[in-house]
Tab-separated table of C-alpha atoms and ligand atoms in Angstrom:
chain	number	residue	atom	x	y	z
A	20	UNK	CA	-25.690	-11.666	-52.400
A	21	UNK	CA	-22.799	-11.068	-50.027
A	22	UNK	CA	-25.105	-8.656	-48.341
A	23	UNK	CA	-27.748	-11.498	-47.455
A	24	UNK	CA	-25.669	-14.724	-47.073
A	25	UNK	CA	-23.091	-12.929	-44.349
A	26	UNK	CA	-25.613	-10.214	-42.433
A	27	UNK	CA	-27.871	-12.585	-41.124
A	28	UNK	CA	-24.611	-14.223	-39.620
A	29	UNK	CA	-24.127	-11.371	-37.580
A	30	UNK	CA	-25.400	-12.071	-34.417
A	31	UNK	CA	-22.757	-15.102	-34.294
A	32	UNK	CA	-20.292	-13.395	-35.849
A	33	UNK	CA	-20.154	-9.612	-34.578
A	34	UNK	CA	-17.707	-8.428	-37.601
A	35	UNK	CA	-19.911	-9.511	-40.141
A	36	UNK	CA	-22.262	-6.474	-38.974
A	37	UNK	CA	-20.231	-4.627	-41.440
A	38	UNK	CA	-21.622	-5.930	-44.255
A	39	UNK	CA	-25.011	-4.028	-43.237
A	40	UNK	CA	-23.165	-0.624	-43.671
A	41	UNK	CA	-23.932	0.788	-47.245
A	42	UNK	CA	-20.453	2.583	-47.335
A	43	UNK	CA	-18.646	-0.469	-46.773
A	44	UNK	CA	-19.932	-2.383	-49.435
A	45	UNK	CA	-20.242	0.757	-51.580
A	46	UNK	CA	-16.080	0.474	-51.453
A	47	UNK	CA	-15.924	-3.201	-52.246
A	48	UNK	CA	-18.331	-3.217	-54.588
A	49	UNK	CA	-16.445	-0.489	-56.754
A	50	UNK	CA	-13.168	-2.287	-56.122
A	51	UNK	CA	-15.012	-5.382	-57.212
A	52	UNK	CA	-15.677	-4.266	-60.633
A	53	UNK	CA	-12.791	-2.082	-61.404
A	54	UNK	CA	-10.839	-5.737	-60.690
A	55	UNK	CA	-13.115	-7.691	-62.794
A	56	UNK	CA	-12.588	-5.231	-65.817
A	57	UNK	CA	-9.062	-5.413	-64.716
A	58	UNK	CA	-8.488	-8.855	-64.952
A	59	UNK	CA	-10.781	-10.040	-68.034
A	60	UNK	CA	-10.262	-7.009	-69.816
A	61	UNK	CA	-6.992	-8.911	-72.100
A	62	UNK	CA	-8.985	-11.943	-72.484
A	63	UNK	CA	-11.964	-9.924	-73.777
A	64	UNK	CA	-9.910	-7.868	-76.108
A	65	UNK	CA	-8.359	-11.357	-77.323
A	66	UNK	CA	-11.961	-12.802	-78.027
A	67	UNK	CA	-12.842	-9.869	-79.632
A	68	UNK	CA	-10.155	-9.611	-81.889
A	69	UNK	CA	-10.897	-13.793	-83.108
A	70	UNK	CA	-14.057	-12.763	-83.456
A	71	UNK	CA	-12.949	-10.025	-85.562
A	72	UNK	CA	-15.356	-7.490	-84.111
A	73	UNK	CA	-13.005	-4.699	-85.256
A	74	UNK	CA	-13.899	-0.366	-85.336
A	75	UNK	CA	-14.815	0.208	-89.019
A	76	UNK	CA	-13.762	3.898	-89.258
A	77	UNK	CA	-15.562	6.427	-91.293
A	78	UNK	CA	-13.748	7.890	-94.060
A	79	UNK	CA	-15.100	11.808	-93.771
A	80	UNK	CA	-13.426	11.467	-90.358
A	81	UNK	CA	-10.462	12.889	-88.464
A	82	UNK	CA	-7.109	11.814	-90.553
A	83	UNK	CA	-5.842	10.672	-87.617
A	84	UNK	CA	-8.515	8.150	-86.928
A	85	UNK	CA	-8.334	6.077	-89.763
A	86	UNK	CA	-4.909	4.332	-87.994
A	87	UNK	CA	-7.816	3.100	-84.696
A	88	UNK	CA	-9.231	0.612	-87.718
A	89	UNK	CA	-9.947	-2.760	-86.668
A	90	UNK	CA	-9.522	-1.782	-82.852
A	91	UNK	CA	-11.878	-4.387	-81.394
A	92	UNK	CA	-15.203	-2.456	-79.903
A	93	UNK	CA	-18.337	-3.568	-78.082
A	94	UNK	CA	-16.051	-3.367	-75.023
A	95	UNK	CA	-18.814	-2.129	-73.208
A	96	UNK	CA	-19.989	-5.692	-72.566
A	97	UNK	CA	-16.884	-6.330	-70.317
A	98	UNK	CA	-18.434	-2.930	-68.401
A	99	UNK	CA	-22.224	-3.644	-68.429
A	100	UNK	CA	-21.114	-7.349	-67.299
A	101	UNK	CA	-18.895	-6.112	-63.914
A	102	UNK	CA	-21.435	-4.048	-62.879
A	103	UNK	CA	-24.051	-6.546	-62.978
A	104	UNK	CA	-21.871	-9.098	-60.968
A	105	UNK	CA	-20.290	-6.084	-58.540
A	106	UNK	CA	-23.901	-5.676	-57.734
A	107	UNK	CA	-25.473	-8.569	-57.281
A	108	UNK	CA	-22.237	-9.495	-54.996
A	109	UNK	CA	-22.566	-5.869	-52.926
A	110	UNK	CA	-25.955	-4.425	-53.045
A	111	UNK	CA	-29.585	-5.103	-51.387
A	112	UNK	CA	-30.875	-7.484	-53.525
A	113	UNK	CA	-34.896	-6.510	-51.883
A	114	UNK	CA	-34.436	-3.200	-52.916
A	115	UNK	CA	-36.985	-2.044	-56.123
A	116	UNK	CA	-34.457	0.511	-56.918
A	117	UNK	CA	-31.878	-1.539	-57.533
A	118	UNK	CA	-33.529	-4.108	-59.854
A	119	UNK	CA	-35.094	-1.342	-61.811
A	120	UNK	CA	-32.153	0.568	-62.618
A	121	UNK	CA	-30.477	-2.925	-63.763
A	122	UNK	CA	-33.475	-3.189	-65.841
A	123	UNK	CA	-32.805	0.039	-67.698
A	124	UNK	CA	-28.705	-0.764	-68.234
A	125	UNK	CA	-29.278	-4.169	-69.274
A	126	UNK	CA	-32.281	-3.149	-70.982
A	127	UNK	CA	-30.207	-0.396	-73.451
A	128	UNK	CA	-26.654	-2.815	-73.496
A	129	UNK	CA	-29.240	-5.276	-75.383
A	130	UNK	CA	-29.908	-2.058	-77.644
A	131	UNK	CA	-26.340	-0.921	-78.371
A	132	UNK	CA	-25.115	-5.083	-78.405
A	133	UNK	CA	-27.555	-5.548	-81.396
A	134	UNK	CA	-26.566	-2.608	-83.061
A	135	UNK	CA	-23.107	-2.687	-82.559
A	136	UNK	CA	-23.360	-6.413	-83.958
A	137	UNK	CA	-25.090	-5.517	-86.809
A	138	UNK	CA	-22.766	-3.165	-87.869
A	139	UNK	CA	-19.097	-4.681	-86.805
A	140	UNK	CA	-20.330	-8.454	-87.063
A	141	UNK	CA	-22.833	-8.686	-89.993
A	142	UNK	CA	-21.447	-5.590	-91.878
A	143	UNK	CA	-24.721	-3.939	-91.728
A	144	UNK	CA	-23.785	-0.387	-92.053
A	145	UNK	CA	-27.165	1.054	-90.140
A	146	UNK	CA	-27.045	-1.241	-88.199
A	147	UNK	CA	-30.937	-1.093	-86.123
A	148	UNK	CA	-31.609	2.231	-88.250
A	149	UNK	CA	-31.817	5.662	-86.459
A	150	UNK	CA	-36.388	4.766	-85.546
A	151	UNK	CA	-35.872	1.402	-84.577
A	152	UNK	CA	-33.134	2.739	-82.292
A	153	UNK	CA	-35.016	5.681	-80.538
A	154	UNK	CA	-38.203	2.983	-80.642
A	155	UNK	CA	-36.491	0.566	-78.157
A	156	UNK	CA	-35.064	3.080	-76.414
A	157	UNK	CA	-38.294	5.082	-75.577
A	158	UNK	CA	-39.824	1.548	-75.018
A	159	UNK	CA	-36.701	0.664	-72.077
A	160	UNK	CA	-37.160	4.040	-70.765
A	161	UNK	CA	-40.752	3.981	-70.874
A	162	UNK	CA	-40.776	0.347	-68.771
A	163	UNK	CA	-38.202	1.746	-66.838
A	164	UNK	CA	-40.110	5.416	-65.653
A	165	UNK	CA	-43.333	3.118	-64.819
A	166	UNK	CA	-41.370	0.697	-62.629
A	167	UNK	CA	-40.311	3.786	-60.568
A	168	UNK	CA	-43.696	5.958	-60.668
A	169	UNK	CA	-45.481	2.923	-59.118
A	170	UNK	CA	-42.890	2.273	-56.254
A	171	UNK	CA	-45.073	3.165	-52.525
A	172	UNK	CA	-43.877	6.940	-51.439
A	173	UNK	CA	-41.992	7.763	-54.660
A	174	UNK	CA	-42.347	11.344	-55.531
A	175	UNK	CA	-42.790	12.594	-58.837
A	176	UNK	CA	-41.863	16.582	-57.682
A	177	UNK	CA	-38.793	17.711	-59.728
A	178	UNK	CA	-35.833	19.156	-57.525
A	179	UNK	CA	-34.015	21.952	-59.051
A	180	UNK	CA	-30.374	22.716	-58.352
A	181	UNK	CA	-29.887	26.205	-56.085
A	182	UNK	CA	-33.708	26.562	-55.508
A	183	UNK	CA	-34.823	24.488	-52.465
A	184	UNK	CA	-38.221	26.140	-52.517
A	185	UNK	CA	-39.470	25.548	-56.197
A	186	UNK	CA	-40.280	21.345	-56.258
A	187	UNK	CA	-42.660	21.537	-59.339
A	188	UNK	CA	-44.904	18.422	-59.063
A	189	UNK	CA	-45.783	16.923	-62.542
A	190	UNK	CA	-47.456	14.047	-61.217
A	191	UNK	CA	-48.276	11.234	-64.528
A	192	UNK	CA	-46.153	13.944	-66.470
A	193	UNK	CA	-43.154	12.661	-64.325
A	194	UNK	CA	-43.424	9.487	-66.788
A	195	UNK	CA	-42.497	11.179	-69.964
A	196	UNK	CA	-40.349	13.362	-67.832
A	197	UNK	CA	-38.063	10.586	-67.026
A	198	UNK	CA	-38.176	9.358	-70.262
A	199	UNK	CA	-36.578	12.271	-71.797
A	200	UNK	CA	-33.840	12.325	-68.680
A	201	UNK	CA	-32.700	9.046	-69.679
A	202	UNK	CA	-33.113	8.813	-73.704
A	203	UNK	CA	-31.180	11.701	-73.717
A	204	UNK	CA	-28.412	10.955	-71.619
A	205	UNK	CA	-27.869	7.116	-73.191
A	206	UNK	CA	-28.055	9.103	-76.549
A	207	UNK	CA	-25.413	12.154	-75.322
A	208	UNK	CA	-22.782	9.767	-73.698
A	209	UNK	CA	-22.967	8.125	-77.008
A	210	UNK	CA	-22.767	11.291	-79.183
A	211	UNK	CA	-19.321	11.797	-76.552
A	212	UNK	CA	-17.764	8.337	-76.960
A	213	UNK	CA	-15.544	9.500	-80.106
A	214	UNK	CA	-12.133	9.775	-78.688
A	215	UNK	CA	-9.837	7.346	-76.823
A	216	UNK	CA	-11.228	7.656	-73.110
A	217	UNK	CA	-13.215	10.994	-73.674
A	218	UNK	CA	-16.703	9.349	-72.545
A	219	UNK	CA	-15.437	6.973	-70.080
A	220	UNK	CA	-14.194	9.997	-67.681
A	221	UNK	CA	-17.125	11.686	-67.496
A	222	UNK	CA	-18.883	8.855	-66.791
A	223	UNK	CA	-16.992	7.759	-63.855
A	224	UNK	CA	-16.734	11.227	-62.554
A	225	UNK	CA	-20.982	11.784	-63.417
A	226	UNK	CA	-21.223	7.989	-61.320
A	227	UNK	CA	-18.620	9.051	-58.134
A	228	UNK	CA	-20.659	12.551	-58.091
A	229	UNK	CA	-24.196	10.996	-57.885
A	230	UNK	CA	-22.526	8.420	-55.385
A	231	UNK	CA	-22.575	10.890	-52.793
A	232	UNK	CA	-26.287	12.347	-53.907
A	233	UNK	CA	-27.263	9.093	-53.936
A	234	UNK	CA	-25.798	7.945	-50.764
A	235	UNK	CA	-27.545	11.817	-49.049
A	236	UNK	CA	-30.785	11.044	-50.420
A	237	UNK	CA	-31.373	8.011	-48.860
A	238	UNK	CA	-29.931	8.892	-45.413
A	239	UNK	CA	-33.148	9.956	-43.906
A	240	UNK	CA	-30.820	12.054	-41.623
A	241	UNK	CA	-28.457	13.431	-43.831
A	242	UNK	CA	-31.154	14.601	-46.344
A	243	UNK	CA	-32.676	16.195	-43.737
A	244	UNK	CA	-30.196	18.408	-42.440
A	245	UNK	CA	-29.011	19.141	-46.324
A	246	UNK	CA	-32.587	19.809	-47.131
A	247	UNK	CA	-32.477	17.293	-49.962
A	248	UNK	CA	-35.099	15.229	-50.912
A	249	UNK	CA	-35.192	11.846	-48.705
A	250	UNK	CA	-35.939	9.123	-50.959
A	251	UNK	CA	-36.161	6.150	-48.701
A	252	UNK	CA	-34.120	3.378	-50.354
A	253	UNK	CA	-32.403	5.266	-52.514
A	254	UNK	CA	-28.980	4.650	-50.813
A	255	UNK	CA	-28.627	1.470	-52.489
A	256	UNK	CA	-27.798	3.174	-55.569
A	257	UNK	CA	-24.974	4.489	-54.108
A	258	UNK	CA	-23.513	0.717	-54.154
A	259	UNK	CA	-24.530	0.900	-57.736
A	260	UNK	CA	-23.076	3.796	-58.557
A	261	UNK	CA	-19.831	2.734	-56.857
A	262	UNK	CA	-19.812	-0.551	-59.492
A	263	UNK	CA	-20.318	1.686	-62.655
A	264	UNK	CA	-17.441	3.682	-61.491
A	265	UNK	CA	-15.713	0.839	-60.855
A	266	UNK	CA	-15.628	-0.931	-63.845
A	267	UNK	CA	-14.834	2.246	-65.956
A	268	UNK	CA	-11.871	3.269	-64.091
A	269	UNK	CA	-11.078	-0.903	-65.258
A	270	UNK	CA	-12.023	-0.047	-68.947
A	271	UNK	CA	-9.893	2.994	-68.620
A	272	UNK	CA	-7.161	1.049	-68.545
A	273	UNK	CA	-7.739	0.183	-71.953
A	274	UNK	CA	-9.230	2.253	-73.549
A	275	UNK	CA	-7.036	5.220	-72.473
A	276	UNK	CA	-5.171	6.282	-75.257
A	277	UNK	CA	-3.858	4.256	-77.442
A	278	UNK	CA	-7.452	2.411	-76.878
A	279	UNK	CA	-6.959	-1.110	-77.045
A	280	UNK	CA	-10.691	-1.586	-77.046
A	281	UNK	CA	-13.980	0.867	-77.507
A	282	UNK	CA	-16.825	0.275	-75.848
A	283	UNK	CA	-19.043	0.441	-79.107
A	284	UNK	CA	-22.896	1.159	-78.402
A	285	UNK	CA	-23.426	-1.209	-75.785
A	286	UNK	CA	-21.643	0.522	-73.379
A	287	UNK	CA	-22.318	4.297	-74.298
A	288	UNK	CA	-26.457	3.708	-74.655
A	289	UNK	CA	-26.186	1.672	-70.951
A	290	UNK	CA	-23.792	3.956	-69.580
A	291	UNK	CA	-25.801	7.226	-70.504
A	292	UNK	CA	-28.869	5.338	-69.392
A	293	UNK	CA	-27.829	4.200	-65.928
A	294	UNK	CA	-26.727	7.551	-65.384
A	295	UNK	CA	-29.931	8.674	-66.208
A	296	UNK	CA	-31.828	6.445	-64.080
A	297	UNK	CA	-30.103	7.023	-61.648
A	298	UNK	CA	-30.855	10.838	-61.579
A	299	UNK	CA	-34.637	10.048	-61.938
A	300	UNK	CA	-34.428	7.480	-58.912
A	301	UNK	CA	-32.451	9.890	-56.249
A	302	UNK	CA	-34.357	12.992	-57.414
A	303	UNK	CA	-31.638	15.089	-59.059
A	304	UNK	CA	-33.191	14.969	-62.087
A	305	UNK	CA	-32.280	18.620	-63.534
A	306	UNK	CA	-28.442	18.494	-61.667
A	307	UNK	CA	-27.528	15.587	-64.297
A	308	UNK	CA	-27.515	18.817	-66.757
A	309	UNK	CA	-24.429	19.759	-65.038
A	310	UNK	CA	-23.186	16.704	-63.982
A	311	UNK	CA	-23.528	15.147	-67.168
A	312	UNK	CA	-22.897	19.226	-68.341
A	313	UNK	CA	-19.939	17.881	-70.814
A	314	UNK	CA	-22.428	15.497	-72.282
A	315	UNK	CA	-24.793	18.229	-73.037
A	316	UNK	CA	-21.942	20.042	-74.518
A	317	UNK	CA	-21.050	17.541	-76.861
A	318	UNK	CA	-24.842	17.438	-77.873
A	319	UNK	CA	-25.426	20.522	-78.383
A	320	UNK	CA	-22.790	21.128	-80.459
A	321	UNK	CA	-24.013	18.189	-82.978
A	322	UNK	CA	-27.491	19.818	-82.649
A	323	UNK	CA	-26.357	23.287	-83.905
A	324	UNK	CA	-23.880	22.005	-86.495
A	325	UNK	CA	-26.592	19.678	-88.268
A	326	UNK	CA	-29.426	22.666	-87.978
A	327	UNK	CA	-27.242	25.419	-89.218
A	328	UNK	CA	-26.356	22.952	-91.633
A	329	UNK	CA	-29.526	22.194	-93.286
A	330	UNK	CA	-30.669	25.877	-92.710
A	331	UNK	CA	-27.699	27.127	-94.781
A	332	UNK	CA	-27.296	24.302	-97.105
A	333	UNK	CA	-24.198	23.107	-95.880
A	334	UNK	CA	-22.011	26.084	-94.183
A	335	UNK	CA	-20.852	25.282	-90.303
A	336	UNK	CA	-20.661	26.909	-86.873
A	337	UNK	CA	-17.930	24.085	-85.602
A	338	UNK	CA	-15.109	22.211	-88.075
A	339	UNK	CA	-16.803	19.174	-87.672
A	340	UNK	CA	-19.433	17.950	-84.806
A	341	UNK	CA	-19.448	16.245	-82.231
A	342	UNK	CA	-17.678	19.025	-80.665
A	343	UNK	CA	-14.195	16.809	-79.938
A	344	UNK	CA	-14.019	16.723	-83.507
A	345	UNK	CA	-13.538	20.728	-83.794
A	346	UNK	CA	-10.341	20.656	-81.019
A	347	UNK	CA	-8.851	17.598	-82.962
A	348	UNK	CA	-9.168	19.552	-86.572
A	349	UNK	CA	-7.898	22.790	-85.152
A	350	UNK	CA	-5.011	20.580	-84.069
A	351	UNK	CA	-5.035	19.729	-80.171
A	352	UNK	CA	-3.604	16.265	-79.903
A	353	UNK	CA	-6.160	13.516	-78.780
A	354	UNK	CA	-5.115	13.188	-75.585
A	355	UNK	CA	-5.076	16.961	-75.007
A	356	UNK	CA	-8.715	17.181	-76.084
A	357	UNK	CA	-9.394	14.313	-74.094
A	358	UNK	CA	-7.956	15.593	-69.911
A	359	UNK	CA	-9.350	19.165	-71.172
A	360	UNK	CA	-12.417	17.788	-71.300
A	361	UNK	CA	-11.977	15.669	-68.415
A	362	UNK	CA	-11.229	18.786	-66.306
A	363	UNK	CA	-14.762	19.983	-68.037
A	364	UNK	CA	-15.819	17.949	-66.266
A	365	UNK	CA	-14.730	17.380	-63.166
A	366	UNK	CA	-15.209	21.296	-62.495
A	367	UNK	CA	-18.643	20.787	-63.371
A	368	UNK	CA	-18.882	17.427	-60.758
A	369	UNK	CA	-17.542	20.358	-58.309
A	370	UNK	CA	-20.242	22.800	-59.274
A	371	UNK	CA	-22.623	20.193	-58.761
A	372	UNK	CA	-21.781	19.353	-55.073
A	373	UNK	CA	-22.335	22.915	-54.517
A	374	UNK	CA	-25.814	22.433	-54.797
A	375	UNK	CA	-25.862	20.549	-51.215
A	376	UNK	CA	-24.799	24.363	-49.577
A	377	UNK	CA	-25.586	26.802	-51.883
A	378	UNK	CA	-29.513	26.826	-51.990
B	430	57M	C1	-21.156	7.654	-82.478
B	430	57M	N1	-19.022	7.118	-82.807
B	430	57M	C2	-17.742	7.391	-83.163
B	430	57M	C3	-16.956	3.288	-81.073
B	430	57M	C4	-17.625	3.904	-79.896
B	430	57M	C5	-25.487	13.358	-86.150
B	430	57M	C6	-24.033	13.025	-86.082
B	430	57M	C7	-23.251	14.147	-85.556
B	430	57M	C8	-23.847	11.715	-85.282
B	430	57M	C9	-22.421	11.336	-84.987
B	430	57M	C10	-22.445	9.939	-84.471
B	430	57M	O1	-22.735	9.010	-85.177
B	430	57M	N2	-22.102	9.818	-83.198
B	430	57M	C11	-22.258	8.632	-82.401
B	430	57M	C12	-19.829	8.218	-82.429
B	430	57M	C13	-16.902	6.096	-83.433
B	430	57M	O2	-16.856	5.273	-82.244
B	430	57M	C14	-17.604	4.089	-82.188
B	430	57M	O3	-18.914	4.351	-81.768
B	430	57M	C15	-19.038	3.970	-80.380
B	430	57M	C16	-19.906	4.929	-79.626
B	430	57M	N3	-21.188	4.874	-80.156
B	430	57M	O4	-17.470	3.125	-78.746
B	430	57M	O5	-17.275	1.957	-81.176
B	430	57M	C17	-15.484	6.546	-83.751
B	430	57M	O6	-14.999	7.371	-82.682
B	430	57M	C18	-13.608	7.118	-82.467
B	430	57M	N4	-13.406	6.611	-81.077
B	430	57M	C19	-12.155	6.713	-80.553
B	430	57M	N5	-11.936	6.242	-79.274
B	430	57M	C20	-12.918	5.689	-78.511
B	430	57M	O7	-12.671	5.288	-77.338
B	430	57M	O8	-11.236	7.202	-81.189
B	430	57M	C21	-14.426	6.078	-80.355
B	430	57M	C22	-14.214	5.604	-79.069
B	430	57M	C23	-14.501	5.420	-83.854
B	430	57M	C24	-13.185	6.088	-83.507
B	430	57M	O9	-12.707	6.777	-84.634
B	430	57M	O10	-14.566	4.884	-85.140
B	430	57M	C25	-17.762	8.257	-84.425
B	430	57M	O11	-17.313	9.398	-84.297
B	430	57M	O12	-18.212	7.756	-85.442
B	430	57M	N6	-21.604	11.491	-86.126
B	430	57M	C26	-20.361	11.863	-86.018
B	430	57M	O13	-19.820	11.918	-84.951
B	430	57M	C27	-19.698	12.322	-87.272
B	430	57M	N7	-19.966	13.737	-87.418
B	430	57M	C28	-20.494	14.351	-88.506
B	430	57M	O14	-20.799	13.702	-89.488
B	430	57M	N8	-20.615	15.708	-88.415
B	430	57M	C29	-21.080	16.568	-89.450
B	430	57M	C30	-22.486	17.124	-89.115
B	430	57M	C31	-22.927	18.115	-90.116
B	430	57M	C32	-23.452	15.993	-88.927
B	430	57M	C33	-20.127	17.785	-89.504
B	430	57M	O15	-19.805	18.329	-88.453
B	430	57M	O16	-19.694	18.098	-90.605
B	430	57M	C34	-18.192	12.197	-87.183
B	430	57M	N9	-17.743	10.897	-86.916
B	430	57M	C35	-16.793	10.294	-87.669
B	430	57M	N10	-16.366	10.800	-88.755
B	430	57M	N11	-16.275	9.131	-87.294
B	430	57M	C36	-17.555	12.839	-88.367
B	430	57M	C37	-16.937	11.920	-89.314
C-alpha cells in the first residue's frame, strides 16, 4: 500500500523514489512486523488467557512439560496477522506472487485455527482428525501450485543445489511436485514446534536465508551473473520473506523460553507452508531440504520411530520422537536442546548460501 500511495509521488517528491527500491522496503517491512508482534503480543496473550485457550499437555510426555499446562497457544494468529499487514503496507500489491503465496499462509492458518480451536476451545481431542487435515491441506496446496503453474513465463524445471547443469523439467508433474514441497514442510515445522522457541528459529533463519534467494532470483542481473534461475517478479517475495522473519523474531520474544504463548497449529501449518511456497515460487525447490534441513530432521526421526515401531511391535530407535524429545529424555535442558538446534540450523542456512558459488 505504502508502495503505491507514495511512489507515484515521486516525481514531486524526489525522496519518495525510495520507496521503489525492494531492499528498502524489504527492511521496513520486517521491522514492521517484528513491532507489531512486539507491541500486541501482551494484549494477545491477555485475550487468550480470558478466553481460556490454554496448552492441554499430553500425559505420555516429557515430565517436565506437564508444568507449560494452560500456557495460552494459537499464538500463531498474532504471526500470520503481522505478516499480512507488514505486507500489504511494504510489498507490490500487482504482483501474482505475492497474492498467491498469501493465499497459501492464510489458506493453512484457517487449517491449524480450526484445529487448534477444536481442540483447546471445544475440547475436541482430534480436533479436524488426521484425513480431514491432510484433505485441506492437499486442497490449499493444490489451489496454491495451480495459481503459480499458470502465471506467463513461470518455469516448472526443478533447480538442484551444486548442479547448475541438471534443471529436470517435469512440466504438469511440477503441480503435484509443489504440492508435496509445501504439505510437507507445513506438516515438518509442525512435527518441530514441541519446545519453547525450537520451531520459531528455524523459521526465521529458513525466511532471512530465502530472503536473499529470493531477492537473487528476481534481479534479472544478479541471477545472471550467479547463474540462478531469473524468475521475473520473484523479488517481491523477498519483502515477504522479510515480514515472516519479522514477526517471528516478535513471537520470539515470547515464546522463548519460559514461552508465554505457543503458536498452536495455526502458526506451524502457515509457517511451514509459506516457507514452502516460497521455495516453489523462487525456484529453490530441492535447497528447502537443507534450509529447512532441521525440519527434515525432526521428521524423519518421527518417521523411523513410528515404522520401527509397528515393525517390531513396540521397541524404539530414539527415547521418544519427535527427535527434541530424545535430547530432553537423555537429559539436555530445554533450552540447551533448543540453541543446539538453532545452530543446526543456522550451519545448514550457511551451507545453503553456498549453493550461489559452489556449482
Ligand atoms: C505437534 N505438538 C506438541 C503447541 C504447538 C506421530 C507423532 C510423532 C506426532 C507428534 C505430534 O503430534 N506432533 C505435532 C507437536 C505440543 O505443542 C502444541 O502443538 C503446537 C504445534 N502443532 O504450538 O500448541 C506440545 O509441545 C510443547 N511445546 C513447547 N513449547 C512450544 O513453544 O514446550 C510446544 C511449543 C505442547 C508443549 O508441551 O503441549 C506435542 O509435542 O504434542 N507426536 C508427538 O510429538 C508425541 N510423540 C510420540 O507419541 N512419539 C512416540 C512415537 C512412537 C509416535 C514415541 O516416540 O514413543 C510426543 N508429544 C507429546 N507427548 N506431547 C510424545 C508425548
Amino acid at each position: 500500500m505504502i508502495y503505491h500511495i507514495f511512489y507515484p509521488l515521486a516525481s514531486t517528491f524526489t525522496a519518495f523514489n525510495v520507496f521503489r527500491y525492494i531492499t528498502f522496503r524489504t527492511i521496513y517491512a520486517g521491522l514492521t512486523a517484528l513491532l507489531i508482534c512486539f507491541f500486541l503480543g501482551p494484549w494477545v496473550i491477555r485475550k487468550l488467557q480470558e478466553m481460556q485457550v490454554g496448552q492441554f499437555i499430553r500425559e505420555d510426555g516429557p515430565a517436565n512439560h506437564h508444568k507449560k499446562a494452560g500456557t495460552p497457544t494459537m499464538g500463531g494468529s498474532l504471526v500470520i496477522f503481522s505478516v499480512m499487514v507488514s505486507t500489504f503496507l511494504w510489498a507490490q500489491l500487482t504482483n501474482p506472487y505475492v497474492w498467491i503465496v498469501l493465499f497459501c499462509t492464510l489458506g493453512f492458518c484457517a487449517i491449524g485455527f480450526i484445529d487448534d480451536y477444536l481442540k483447546q476451545v471445544k475440547k475436541c481431542n482430534l480436533g479436524f482428525g488426521v484425513r480431514a487435515k491432510f484433505l485441506f491441506q492437499g486442497l490449499v496446496a493444490l489451489m496454491t501450485a495451480v495459481f503459480v503453474y499458470i502465471v506467463p513465463d513461470f518455469s516448472t524445471q526443478v533447480t538442484l543445489p551444486f548442479f547448475k547443469n541438471i534443471q529436470p523439467d517435469l512440466g504438469p508433474a511440477y503441480i503435484p511436485f509443489a504440492m508435496l514441497v509445501i504439505v510437507g514442510t507445513s506438516n515438518a515445522v509442525n512435527l518441530t514446534d514441541g519446545l519453547d522457541g525450537l520451531a520459531i528459529g528455524p523459521v526465521i533463519i529458513a525466511a532471512g536465508t530465502y530472503m536473499l534467494f529470493a531477492y537473487v532470483a528476481g534481479h534479472v542481473k544478479i541471477a545472471q551473473y550467479l547463474q540462478v534461475q531469473y524468475v521475473a517478479g520473484s523479488g517481491e517475495i523477498t519483502v515477504f520473506c522479510a515480514t515472516l522473519a519479522g514477526a517471528g523474531l516478535g513471537f520470539l520474544w515470547f515464546n522463548s523460553y519460559p514461552a508465554q504463548m505457543f503458536m498452536g497449529d495455526t502458526g506451524s501449518l502457515s509457517l511451514g507452508a509459506a516457507l514452502g511456497a516460497v521455495a516453489v515460487i523462487t525456484k529453490q525447490e530441492i535447497l528447502l531440504v537443507i534450509v529447512g534441513g532441521l525440519f527434515v530432521i525432526e521428521a524423519l526421526s518421527v518417521i523411523f520411530q513410528v515404522g520401527f515401531f509397528k515393525m517390531t511391535h513396540g521397541r524404539r530407535i530414539f527415547k521418544m520422537a519427535p527427535l527434541h524429545h530424545h535430547f530432553e529424555l537423555k537429559g539436555w535442558e530445554e533450552p540447551k536442546v533448543c540453541v543446539r538446534f538453532w545452530i543446526i540450523s543456522i550451519t545448514l542456512a550457511l551451507i545453503s548460501l553456498s549453493t550461489l558459488k559452489l556449482r
